[in-house]
PDB file of C-alpha atoms in Angstrom:
ATOM      1  CA  ASP A  23     -13.795   0.701  -5.508  1.00 57.00           C
ATOM      2  CA  ALA A  24     -11.676  -2.376  -4.914  1.00 61.00           C
ATOM      3  CA  LYS A  25     -12.043  -4.996  -7.600  1.00 84.00           C
ATOM      4  CA  THR A  26     -11.543  -7.857  -5.180  1.00 92.00           C
ATOM      5  CA  THR A  27     -13.527  -9.588  -2.460  1.00 94.00           C
ATOM      6  CA  GLN A  28     -11.945 -11.334   0.493  1.00 96.00           C
ATOM      7  CA  PRO A  29     -13.294 -12.896   3.689  1.00 97.00           C
ATOM      8  CA  THR A  30     -13.293 -10.470   6.570  1.00 96.00           C
ATOM      9  CA  SER A  31     -11.350 -12.740   8.892  1.00 97.00           C
ATOM     10  CA  MET A  32      -9.741 -16.174   9.152  1.00 97.00           C
ATOM     11  CA  ASP A  33      -8.023 -18.244  11.802  1.00 97.00           C
ATOM     12  CA  CYS A  34      -5.130 -20.641  11.292  1.00 96.00           C
ATOM     13  CA  ALA A  35      -3.272 -22.916  13.693  1.00 97.00           C
ATOM     14  CA  GLU A  36       0.418 -22.208  14.145  1.00 97.00           C
ATOM     15  CA  GLY A  37       2.545 -24.462  11.939  1.00 97.00           C
ATOM     16  CA  ARG A  38      -0.291 -25.211   9.541  1.00 97.00           C
ATOM     17  CA  ALA A  39      -0.740 -23.785   6.065  1.00 97.00           C
ATOM     18  CA  ALA A  40      -2.806 -20.625   5.810  1.00 98.00           C
ATOM     19  CA  ASN A  41      -4.841 -20.412   2.612  1.00 98.00           C
ATOM     20  CA  LEU A  42      -6.264 -16.956   1.953  1.00 98.00           C
ATOM     21  CA  PRO A  43      -8.766 -16.715  -0.904  1.00 97.00           C
ATOM     22  CA  CYS A  44      -9.513 -13.745  -3.123  1.00 97.00           C
ATOM     23  CA  ASN A  45     -12.176 -13.305  -5.777  1.00 96.00           C
ATOM     24  CA  HIS A  46     -11.497 -10.994  -8.704  1.00 93.00           C
ATOM     25  CA  SER A  47     -14.147 -12.047 -11.200  1.00 92.00           C
ATOM     26  CA  THR A  48     -13.896  -8.857 -13.302  1.00 89.00           C
ATOM     27  CA  ILE A  49     -10.128  -9.026 -13.746  1.00 89.00           C
ATOM     28  CA  SER A  50      -8.808  -7.970 -17.153  1.00 84.00           C
ATOM     29  CA  GLY A  51      -6.205  -9.816 -19.162  1.00 82.00           C
ATOM     30  CA  ASN A  52      -3.461  -7.330 -18.380  1.00 81.00           C
ATOM     31  CA  GLU A  53      -4.170  -6.957 -14.650  1.00 85.00           C
ATOM     32  CA  TYR A  54      -1.760  -8.419 -12.146  1.00 89.00           C
ATOM     33  CA  VAL A  55      -2.784  -9.860  -8.787  1.00 92.00           C
ATOM     34  CA  TYR A  56      -0.797  -8.479  -5.851  1.00 93.00           C
ATOM     35  CA  TRP A  57      -0.790  -9.500  -2.222  1.00 96.00           C
ATOM     36  CA  TYR A  58       0.287  -7.313   0.667  1.00 97.00           C
ATOM     37  CA  ARG A  59      -0.007  -7.678   4.401  1.00 98.00           C
ATOM     38  CA  GLN A  60      -0.073  -5.128   7.181  1.00 97.00           C
ATOM     39  CA  ILE A  61       0.893  -5.697  10.761  1.00 95.00           C
ATOM     40  CA  HIS A  62      -0.475  -3.229  13.293  1.00 86.00           C
ATOM     41  CA  SER A  63       1.267   0.159  13.218  1.00 85.00           C
ATOM     42  CA  GLN A  64       3.416  -0.733  10.215  1.00 93.00           C
ATOM     43  CA  GLY A  65       3.108   0.023   6.514  1.00 96.00           C
ATOM     44  CA  PRO A  66       1.840  -2.602   4.058  1.00 96.00           C
ATOM     45  CA  GLN A  67       4.466  -5.214   3.226  1.00 97.00           C
ATOM     46  CA  TYR A  68       4.701  -6.599  -0.303  1.00 96.00           C
ATOM     47  CA  ILE A  69       4.360 -10.382  -0.416  1.00 97.00           C
ATOM     48  CA  ILE A  70       3.996 -11.609  -3.986  1.00 96.00           C
ATOM     49  CA  HIS A  71       2.351 -10.882  -7.320  1.00 94.00           C
ATOM     50  CA  GLY A  72       1.482 -12.724 -10.521  1.00 93.00           C
ATOM     51  CA  LEU A  73      -0.292 -12.460 -13.842  1.00 91.00           C
ATOM     52  CA  LYS A  74      -1.284 -15.942 -14.988  1.00 91.00           C
ATOM     53  CA  ASN A  75       1.155 -18.487 -13.654  1.00 89.00           C
ATOM     54  CA  ASN A  76       1.480 -19.646 -10.081  1.00 94.00           C
ATOM     55  CA  GLU A  77       4.292 -17.919  -8.240  1.00 96.00           C
ATOM     56  CA  THR A  78       6.392 -18.812  -5.227  1.00 97.00           C
ATOM     57  CA  ASN A  79       8.930 -16.881  -3.210  1.00 96.00           C
ATOM     58  CA  GLU A  80      10.479 -17.150   0.229  1.00 95.00           C
ATOM     59  CA  MET A  81       7.360 -15.787   1.897  1.00 95.00           C
ATOM     60  CA  ALA A  82       4.441 -17.437   0.149  1.00 97.00           C
ATOM     61  CA  SER A  83       2.897 -19.082  -2.888  1.00 98.00           C
ATOM     62  CA  LEU A  84       0.279 -17.554  -5.139  1.00 98.00           C
ATOM     63  CA  ILE A  85      -2.140 -19.852  -6.932  1.00 98.00           C
ATOM     64  CA  ILE A  86      -4.201 -18.231  -9.704  1.00 96.00           C
ATOM     65  CA  THR A  87      -7.075 -20.176 -11.255  1.00 96.00           C
ATOM     66  CA  GLU A  88      -6.980 -20.860 -14.955  1.00 94.00           C
ATOM     67  CA  ASP A  89      -9.808 -18.394 -15.642  1.00 94.00           C
ATOM     68  CA  ARG A  90      -7.995 -15.868 -13.379  1.00 94.00           C
ATOM     69  CA  LYS A  91     -11.204 -15.041 -11.551  1.00 94.00           C
ATOM     70  CA  SER A  92      -9.808 -16.034  -8.183  1.00 96.00           C
ATOM     71  CA  SER A  93      -6.544 -16.659  -6.427  1.00 96.00           C
ATOM     72  CA  THR A  94      -5.213 -18.090  -3.181  1.00 98.00           C
ATOM     73  CA  LEU A  95      -2.278 -16.917  -1.133  1.00 98.00           C
ATOM     74  CA  ILE A  96      -0.626 -19.778   0.724  1.00 98.00           C
ATOM     75  CA  LEU A  97       1.595 -19.317   3.762  1.00 97.00           C
ATOM     76  CA  PRO A  98       3.023 -22.839   4.034  1.00 96.00           C
ATOM     77  CA  HIS A  99       3.843 -22.908   7.753  1.00 95.00           C
ATOM     78  CA  ALA A 100       2.084 -20.052   9.527  1.00 97.00           C
ATOM     79  CA  THR A 101       3.720 -18.532  12.585  1.00 97.00           C
ATOM     80  CA  LEU A 102       2.342 -16.130  15.179  1.00 97.00           C
ATOM     81  CA  ARG A 103       4.204 -13.331  13.366  1.00 95.00           C
ATOM     82  CA  ASP A 104       2.031 -13.920  10.308  1.00 97.00           C
ATOM     83  CA  THR A 105      -0.968 -12.494  12.167  1.00 97.00           C
ATOM     84  CA  ALA A 106      -1.898  -9.459  10.058  1.00 97.00           C
ATOM     85  CA  VAL A 107      -4.399  -7.976   7.606  1.00 97.00           C
ATOM     86  CA  TYR A 108      -3.847  -9.421   4.135  1.00 98.00           C
ATOM     87  CA  TYR A 109      -4.806  -7.398   1.076  1.00 96.00           C
ATOM     88  CA  CYS A 110      -5.431  -8.783  -2.402  1.00 95.00           C
ATOM     89  CA  ILE A 111      -5.204  -6.143  -5.147  1.00 92.00           C
ATOM     90  CA  VAL A 112      -5.568  -6.244  -8.912  1.00 88.00           C
ATOM     91  CA  ARG A 113      -3.664  -3.652 -10.856  1.00 82.00           C
ATOM     92  CA  VAL A 114      -3.338  -2.924 -14.540  1.00 68.00           C
ATOM     93  CA  ASP A 115      -0.563  -0.386 -14.576  1.00 63.00           C
ATOM     94  CA  ASN A 116       1.796   1.547 -12.437  1.00 58.00           C
ATOM     95  CA  TYR A 117      -0.572   4.394 -11.610  1.00 61.00           C
ATOM     96  CA  GLY A 118      -1.139   4.717  -7.903  1.00 60.00           C
ATOM     97  CA  GLN A 119      -4.835   5.368  -8.181  1.00 60.00           C
ATOM     98  CA  ASN A 120      -5.299   1.955  -9.711  1.00 68.00           C
ATOM     99  CA  PHE A 121      -3.610   0.343  -6.722  1.00 80.00           C
ATOM    100  CA  VAL A 122      -6.788   0.152  -4.661  1.00 83.00           C
ATOM    101  CA  PHE A 123      -6.843  -1.477  -1.252  1.00 88.00           C
ATOM    102  CA  GLY A 124     -10.026  -3.094   0.019  1.00 87.00           C
ATOM    103  CA  PRO A 125     -10.652  -3.955   3.675  1.00 89.00           C
ATOM    104  CA  GLY A 126      -8.574  -7.168   3.406  1.00 94.00           C
ATOM    105  CA  THR A 127      -8.662 -10.362   5.474  1.00 97.00           C
ATOM    106  CA  ARG A 128      -7.627 -10.288   9.093  1.00 97.00           C
ATOM    107  CA  LEU A 129      -5.640 -13.504   9.640  1.00 98.00           C
ATOM    108  CA  SER A 130      -5.171 -14.656  13.198  1.00 98.00           C
ATOM    109  CA  VAL A 131      -2.578 -17.385  13.731  1.00 97.00           C
ATOM    110  CA  LEU A 132      -3.419 -19.231  16.912  1.00 96.00           C
ATOM    111  CA  PRO A 133      -0.926 -21.091  19.143  1.00 95.00           C
TER     112      PRO A 133
ATOM    113  CA  ASP B   2      18.305  -0.098   5.924  1.00 55.00           C
ATOM    114  CA  THR B   3      17.475   0.375   2.243  1.00 76.00           C
ATOM    115  CA  GLY B   4      13.700   0.564   2.626  1.00 94.00           C
ATOM    116  CA  VAL B   5      11.357   3.558   2.414  1.00 97.00           C
ATOM    117  CA  SER B   6      11.944   5.926   5.315  1.00 97.00           C
ATOM    118  CA  GLN B   7       9.373   8.337   6.737  1.00 98.00           C
ATOM    119  CA  ASP B   8       9.834  11.079   9.280  1.00 97.00           C
ATOM    120  CA  PRO B   9       8.463  11.726  11.826  1.00 97.00           C
ATOM    121  CA  ARG B  10       6.776   8.493  12.912  1.00 96.00           C
ATOM    122  CA  HIS B  11       4.291  10.368  15.049  1.00 97.00           C
ATOM    123  CA  LYS B  12       3.041  13.957  14.995  1.00 98.00           C
ATOM    124  CA  ILE B  13       0.555  15.591  17.337  1.00 98.00           C
ATOM    125  CA  THR B  14      -0.625  19.038  16.356  1.00 98.00           C
ATOM    126  CA  LYS B  15      -3.363  21.454  17.229  1.00 98.00           C
ATOM    127  CA  ARG B  16      -6.145  22.217  14.809  1.00 98.00           C
ATOM    128  CA  GLY B  17      -5.206  25.031  12.471  1.00 98.00           C
ATOM    129  CA  GLN B  18      -1.466  24.376  12.535  1.00 98.00           C
ATOM    130  CA  ASN B  19       0.590  23.389   9.500  1.00 98.00           C
ATOM    131  CA  VAL B  20       2.503  20.106   9.408  1.00 98.00           C
ATOM    132  CA  THR B  21       5.064  18.669   7.007  1.00 98.00           C
ATOM    133  CA  PHE B  22       6.079  15.046   6.568  1.00 98.00           C
ATOM    134  CA  ARG B  23       9.112  13.707   4.761  1.00 98.00           C
ATOM    135  CA  CYS B  24       9.588  10.524   2.745  1.00 98.00           C
ATOM    136  CA  ASP B  25      12.870   9.088   1.500  1.00 97.00           C
ATOM    137  CA  PRO B  26      12.187   6.405  -1.125  1.00 97.00           C
ATOM    138  CA  ILE B  27      14.355   3.457  -2.050  1.00 95.00           C
ATOM    139  CA  SER B  28      17.253   5.117  -3.826  1.00 92.00           C
ATOM    140  CA  GLU B  29      16.847   3.797  -7.374  1.00 89.00           C
ATOM    141  CA  HIS B  30      13.044   4.096  -7.416  1.00 92.00           C
ATOM    142  CA  ASN B  31      11.663   6.692  -9.800  1.00 91.00           C
ATOM    143  CA  ARG B  32       8.059   6.615  -8.614  1.00 91.00           C
ATOM    144  CA  LEU B  33       6.835   7.875  -5.260  1.00 94.00           C
ATOM    145  CA  TYR B  34       3.322   7.627  -3.851  1.00 94.00           C
ATOM    146  CA  TRP B  35       1.453   9.076  -0.903  1.00 96.00           C
ATOM    147  CA  TYR B  36      -1.453   7.228   0.721  1.00 95.00           C
ATOM    148  CA  ARG B  37      -3.626   7.937   3.735  1.00 96.00           C
ATOM    149  CA  GLN B  38      -5.032   5.312   6.057  1.00 96.00           C
ATOM    150  CA  THR B  39      -7.649   5.746   8.760  1.00 94.00           C
ATOM    151  CA  LEU B  40      -8.379   3.233  11.488  1.00 90.00           C
ATOM    152  CA  GLY B  41      -9.881  -0.010  10.238  1.00 88.00           C
ATOM    153  CA  GLN B  42      -9.631   0.950   6.567  1.00 90.00           C
ATOM    154  CA  GLY B  43      -7.209   0.071   3.809  1.00 92.00           C
ATOM    155  CA  PRO B  44      -4.816   2.729   2.516  1.00 93.00           C
ATOM    156  CA  GLU B  45      -6.295   5.335   0.133  1.00 92.00           C
ATOM    157  CA  PHE B  46      -4.314   6.863  -2.713  1.00 91.00           C
ATOM    158  CA  LEU B  47      -3.498  10.587  -2.480  1.00 93.00           C
ATOM    159  CA  THR B  48      -0.924  11.391  -5.152  1.00 93.00           C
ATOM    160  CA  TYR B  49       2.097  10.089  -6.999  1.00 91.00           C
ATOM    161  CA  PHE B  50       5.279  11.338  -8.671  1.00 93.00           C
ATOM    162  CA  GLN B  51       7.277  10.092 -11.610  1.00 90.00           C
ATOM    163  CA  ASN B  52      10.726  11.498 -10.829  1.00 92.00           C
ATOM    164  CA  GLU B  53      10.000  15.140  -9.895  1.00 92.00           C
ATOM    165  CA  ALA B  54       6.713  15.420 -11.794  1.00 92.00           C
ATOM    166  CA  GLN B  55       3.470  15.080  -9.870  1.00 91.00           C
ATOM    167  CA  LEU B  56       1.365  13.080 -12.308  1.00 88.00           C
ATOM    168  CA  GLU B  57      -1.834  12.306 -10.483  1.00 86.00           C
ATOM    169  CA  LYS B  58      -3.818  13.604  -7.534  1.00 88.00           C
ATOM    170  CA  SER B  59      -6.827  12.071  -5.830  1.00 88.00           C
ATOM    171  CA  ARG B  60      -9.956  14.036  -5.019  1.00 86.00           C
ATOM    172  CA  LEU B  61      -9.029  13.309  -1.402  1.00 83.00           C
ATOM    173  CA  LEU B  62      -6.149  15.758  -1.792  1.00 86.00           C
ATOM    174  CA  SER B  63      -7.821  19.056  -0.913  1.00 90.00           C
ATOM    175  CA  ASP B  64      -6.186  22.415  -1.580  1.00 93.00           C
ATOM    176  CA  ARG B  65      -4.826  22.355   1.985  1.00 96.00           C
ATOM    177  CA  PHE B  66      -2.544  19.507   0.970  1.00 96.00           C
ATOM    178  CA  SER B  67       0.558  19.963  -1.131  1.00 96.00           C
ATOM    179  CA  ALA B  68       3.236  17.490  -2.067  1.00 96.00           C
ATOM    180  CA  GLU B  69       6.618  18.065  -3.635  1.00 96.00           C
ATOM    181  CA  ARG B  70       9.483  15.953  -4.825  1.00 96.00           C
ATOM    182  CA  PRO B  71      12.360  18.280  -5.668  1.00 91.00           C
ATOM    183  CA  LYS B  72      15.011  16.739  -7.898  1.00 87.00           C
ATOM    184  CA  GLY B  73      13.122  13.480  -7.936  1.00 86.00           C
ATOM    185  CA  SER B  74      14.566  12.282  -4.652  1.00 91.00           C
ATOM    186  CA  PHE B  75      12.844  12.719  -1.282  1.00 96.00           C
ATOM    187  CA  SER B  76       9.289  14.027  -1.033  1.00 98.00           C
ATOM    188  CA  THR B  77       7.393  16.200   1.398  1.00 98.00           C
ATOM    189  CA  LEU B  78       3.694  16.293   2.142  1.00 98.00           C
ATOM    190  CA  GLU B  79       2.416  19.465   3.777  1.00 98.00           C
ATOM    191  CA  ILE B  80      -1.009  19.939   5.329  1.00 97.00           C
ATOM    192  CA  GLN B  81      -2.018  23.518   6.006  1.00 97.00           C
ATOM    193  CA  ARG B  82      -4.618  24.575   8.575  1.00 97.00           C
ATOM    194  CA  THR B  83      -5.028  21.044   9.878  1.00 98.00           C
ATOM    195  CA  GLU B  84      -8.463  19.758  10.822  1.00 97.00           C
ATOM    196  CA  GLN B  85      -9.417  16.909  13.132  1.00 96.00           C
ATOM    197  CA  GLY B  86     -10.495  14.919  10.085  1.00 95.00           C
ATOM    198  CA  ASP B  87      -6.898  14.926   8.880  1.00 97.00           C
ATOM    199  CA  SER B  88      -5.951  12.571  11.716  1.00 97.00           C
ATOM    200  CA  ALA B  89      -4.685   9.437   9.992  1.00 97.00           C
ATOM    201  CA  MET B  90      -1.606   7.437   9.078  1.00 97.00           C
ATOM    202  CA  TYR B  91       0.167   8.956   6.073  1.00 98.00           C
ATOM    203  CA  LEU B  92       2.026   6.328   4.090  1.00 97.00           C
ATOM    204  CA  CYS B  93       4.690   6.789   1.466  1.00 97.00           C
ATOM    205  CA  ALA B  94       5.615   4.142  -1.098  1.00 95.00           C
ATOM    206  CA  SER B  95       8.060   3.907  -3.962  1.00 94.00           C
ATOM    207  CA  SER B  96       8.498   1.715  -7.007  1.00 91.00           C
ATOM    208  CA  LEU B  97      10.772   1.311  -9.989  1.00 88.00           C
ATOM    209  CA  ASP B  98       9.030   1.859 -13.288  1.00 80.00           C
ATOM    210  CA  ARG B  99      10.797  -0.221 -15.903  1.00 73.00           C
ATOM    211  CA  GLY B 100       8.127   0.551 -18.467  1.00 67.00           C
ATOM    212  CA  ARG B 101       6.414  -2.804 -18.062  1.00 59.00           C
ATOM    213  CA  SER B 102       2.830  -2.277 -16.989  1.00 57.00           C
ATOM    214  CA  GLY B 103       1.609  -3.624 -13.749  1.00 56.00           C
ATOM    215  CA  SER B 104       4.695  -5.519 -12.691  1.00 74.00           C
ATOM    216  CA  SER B 105       6.403  -3.146 -10.279  1.00 84.00           C
ATOM    217  CA  PRO B 106       5.389  -3.647  -6.668  1.00 90.00           C
ATOM    218  CA  LEU B 107       5.076  -0.664  -4.378  1.00 91.00           C
ATOM    219  CA  HIS B 108       7.261  -0.724  -1.300  1.00 95.00           C
ATOM    220  CA  PHE B 109       5.795   1.144   1.658  1.00 96.00           C
ATOM    221  CA  GLY B 110       7.324   2.940   4.578  1.00 97.00           C
ATOM    222  CA  ASN B 111       5.952   2.609   8.104  1.00 96.00           C
ATOM    223  CA  GLY B 112       4.070   5.863   7.873  1.00 97.00           C
ATOM    224  CA  THR B 113       3.615   9.029   9.882  1.00 98.00           C
ATOM    225  CA  ARG B 114       0.731   8.922  12.322  1.00 97.00           C
ATOM    226  CA  LEU B 115      -0.877  12.347  12.582  1.00 98.00           C
ATOM    227  CA  THR B 116      -3.146  13.293  15.449  1.00 98.00           C
ATOM    228  CA  VAL B 117      -4.927  16.648  15.259  1.00 98.00           C
ATOM    229  CA  THR B 118      -6.312  17.808  18.602  1.00 96.00           C
TER     230      THR B 118
END
């Protein structure tokens, strides 16, 4: 079973920041938080991951709470092309079976 | 394009036929994974390879399924005697294991969509 809970769906206005929350209250100290997204008919696309510190790359920012029980993925200026299902995953090692996808959050960016 | 490549993108087959899918990982990646995804669900793990060794298999991988990765490069996933329940998207992913736990993202291909009629 997935170790994360996410809202089923969210809307965001184009050009605004999209903030996608994820709860992972049972996360262990050596588990990383990963975010992926999937656009219809494509494979999941890696976005960002982190352990304790906040992370930023060209796609997004990842904010992890101090107790690491939740995190937020931030898309700073959402575009229509950001409409997708976003998956939050916690993972302790490189074994595939521990890379468990839940149902994710369906983000709709509205014009 | 240096991403994960999967072939074919779509496959329609009749029940009882055998099918084979191919995955070409990112060239320097030593780990290769197969996942299956049905409509409305997240991807589910099937199996993974470290170089040419198949190290783990899910209970989802029945004896009709076999995966290989000869010489640790490309991989094939074969389904024998297909059933309608095998209809799904089959996703391949690869990663580079540098020996540091948990810090190697998987990079996915765009999958092979199988339809069994």
